[in-house]
Coordinates of C-alpha atoms in Angstrom, one line a residue:
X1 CA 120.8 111.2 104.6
X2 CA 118.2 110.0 102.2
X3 CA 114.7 109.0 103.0
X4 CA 115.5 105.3 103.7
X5 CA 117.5 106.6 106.6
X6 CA 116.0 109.1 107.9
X7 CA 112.1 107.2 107.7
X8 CA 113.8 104.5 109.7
X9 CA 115.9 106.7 111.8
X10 CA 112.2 108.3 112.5
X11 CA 110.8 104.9 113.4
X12 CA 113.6 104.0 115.5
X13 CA 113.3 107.5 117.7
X14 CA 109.4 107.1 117.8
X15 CA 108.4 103.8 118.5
X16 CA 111.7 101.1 119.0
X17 CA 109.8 99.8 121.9
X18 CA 106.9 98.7 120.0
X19 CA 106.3 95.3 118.1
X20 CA 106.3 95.4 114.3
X21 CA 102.3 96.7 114.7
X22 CA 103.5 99.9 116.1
X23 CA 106.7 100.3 114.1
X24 CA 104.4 99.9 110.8
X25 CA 101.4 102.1 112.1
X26 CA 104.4 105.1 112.8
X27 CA 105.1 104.9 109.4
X28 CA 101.7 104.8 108.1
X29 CA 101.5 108.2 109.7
X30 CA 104.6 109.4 108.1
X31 CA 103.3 107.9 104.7
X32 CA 100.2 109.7 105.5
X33 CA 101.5 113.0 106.0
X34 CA 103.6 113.0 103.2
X35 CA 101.1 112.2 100.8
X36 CA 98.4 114.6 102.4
X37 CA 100.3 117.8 100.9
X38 CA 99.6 119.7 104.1
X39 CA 100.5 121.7 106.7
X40 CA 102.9 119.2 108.1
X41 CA 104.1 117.7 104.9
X42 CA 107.6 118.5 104.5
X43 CA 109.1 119.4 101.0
X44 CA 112.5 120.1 99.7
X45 CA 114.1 121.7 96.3
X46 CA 114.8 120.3 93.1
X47 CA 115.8 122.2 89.7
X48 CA 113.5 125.5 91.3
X49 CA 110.8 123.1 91.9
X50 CA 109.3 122.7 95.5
X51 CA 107.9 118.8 96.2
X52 CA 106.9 117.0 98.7
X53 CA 109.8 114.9 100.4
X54 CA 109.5 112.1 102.9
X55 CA 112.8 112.7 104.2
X56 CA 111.5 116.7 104.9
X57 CA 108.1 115.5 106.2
X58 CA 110.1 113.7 109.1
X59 CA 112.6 116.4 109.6
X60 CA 109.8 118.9 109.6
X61 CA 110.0 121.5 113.0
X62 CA 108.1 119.9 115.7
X63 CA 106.6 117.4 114.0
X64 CA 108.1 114.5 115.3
X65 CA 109.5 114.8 118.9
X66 CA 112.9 112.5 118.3
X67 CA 114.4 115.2 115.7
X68 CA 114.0 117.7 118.3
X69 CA 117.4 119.2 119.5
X70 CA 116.4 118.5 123.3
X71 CA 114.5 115.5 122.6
X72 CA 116.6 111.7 124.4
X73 CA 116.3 110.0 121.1
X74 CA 118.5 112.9 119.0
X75 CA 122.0 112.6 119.7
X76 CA 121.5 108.6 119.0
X77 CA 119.4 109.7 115.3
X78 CA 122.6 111.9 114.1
X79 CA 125.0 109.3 114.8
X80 CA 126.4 108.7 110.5
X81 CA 126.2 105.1 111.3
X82 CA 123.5 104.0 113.8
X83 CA 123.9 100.1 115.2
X84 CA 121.6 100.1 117.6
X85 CA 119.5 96.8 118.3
X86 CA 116.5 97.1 116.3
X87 CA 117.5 99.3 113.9
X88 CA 117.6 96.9 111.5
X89 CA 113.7 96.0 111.9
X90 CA 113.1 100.2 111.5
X91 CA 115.5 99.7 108.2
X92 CA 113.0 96.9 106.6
X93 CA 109.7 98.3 107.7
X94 CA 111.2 102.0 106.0
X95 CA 112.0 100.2 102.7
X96 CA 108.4 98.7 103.2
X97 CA 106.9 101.5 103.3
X98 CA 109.0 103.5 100.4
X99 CA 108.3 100.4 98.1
X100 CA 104.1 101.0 98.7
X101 CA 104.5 97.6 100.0
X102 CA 103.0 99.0 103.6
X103 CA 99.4 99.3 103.2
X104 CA 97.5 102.0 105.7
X105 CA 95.5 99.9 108.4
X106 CA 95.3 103.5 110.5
X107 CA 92.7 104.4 108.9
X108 CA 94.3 107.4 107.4
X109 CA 95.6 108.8 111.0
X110 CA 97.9 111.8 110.7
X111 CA 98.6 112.4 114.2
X112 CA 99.5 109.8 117.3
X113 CA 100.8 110.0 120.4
X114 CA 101.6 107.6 123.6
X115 CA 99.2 106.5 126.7
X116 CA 101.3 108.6 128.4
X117 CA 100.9 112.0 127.4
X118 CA 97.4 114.3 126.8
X119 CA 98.0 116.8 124.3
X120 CA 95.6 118.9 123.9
X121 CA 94.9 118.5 120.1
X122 CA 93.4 115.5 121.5
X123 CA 90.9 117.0 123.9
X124 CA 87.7 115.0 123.5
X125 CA 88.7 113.2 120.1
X126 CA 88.3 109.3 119.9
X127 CA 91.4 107.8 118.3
X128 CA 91.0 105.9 115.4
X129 CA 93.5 103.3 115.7
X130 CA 95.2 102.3 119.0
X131 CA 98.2 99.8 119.2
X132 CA 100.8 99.2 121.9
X133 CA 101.6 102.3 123.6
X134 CA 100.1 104.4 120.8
X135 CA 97.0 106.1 120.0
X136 CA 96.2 107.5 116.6
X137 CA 94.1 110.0 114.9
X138 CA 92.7 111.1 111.8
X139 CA 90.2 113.5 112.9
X140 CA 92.6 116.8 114.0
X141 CA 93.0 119.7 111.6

């Protein structure tokens, strides 16, 4: 799969149950990682030549939870030809944000996660951008 798919197949697993908002600020994350050239940017091969990939970047181990193996969302994300309603909405914001038509309103957040969990990389930070069910970050190393 190429990084149209597997952005939006990202977006889907992440945050389907948001509005467009949350969609958008998931893949201002992914944008965000991707362009950071860190820890958790993913890269892949081409002619001997390692460079960042946004496809990689999403795949990357433990970075986002709906790639992993055990994770709900997984077995729907592998499908070759996912139909599921509101896929198409992922697809559009995905080509938004490959097209540099998506601009960051995060403020540069690199991490998120939902209202319902407490990790601790978030122990006593303030997020910088909360939407929906989400909270974001820009402040974690």
């Amino acid at each position: 799969m190429d990084d149209l798919q597997i952005l939006a197949r990202t977006l889907f697993g992440e945050a389907r149950g948001e509005g467009d908002e949350g969609i958008e600020a998931v893949a201002c994350v992914v944008m965000n990682r991707y362009q950071a050239k860190k820890w958790f940017t993913g890269y892949e091969v081409k002619n001997g030549k390692k460079i960042p990939s946004i496809a990689q970047t999403c795949l990357k181990k433990a970075q986002f939870s709906c790639w992993n193996k055990n994770d709900a969302n997984y077995k729907l994300l592998i499908q070759p030809d996912l139909q599921a309603y509101g896929f198409k909405k992922c697809l559009k914001i995905a080509e938004k944000a490959l097209s540099g038509g998506l601009i960051d309103f995060t403020n540069g957040a690199l991490f998120y996660h939902t209202r319902q969990v407490k990790p601790v990389w978030a122990k006593n930070k303030a997020p910088c951008y909360v939407t929906g069910n989400h909270l974001f970050y820009n402040d974690i190393e």
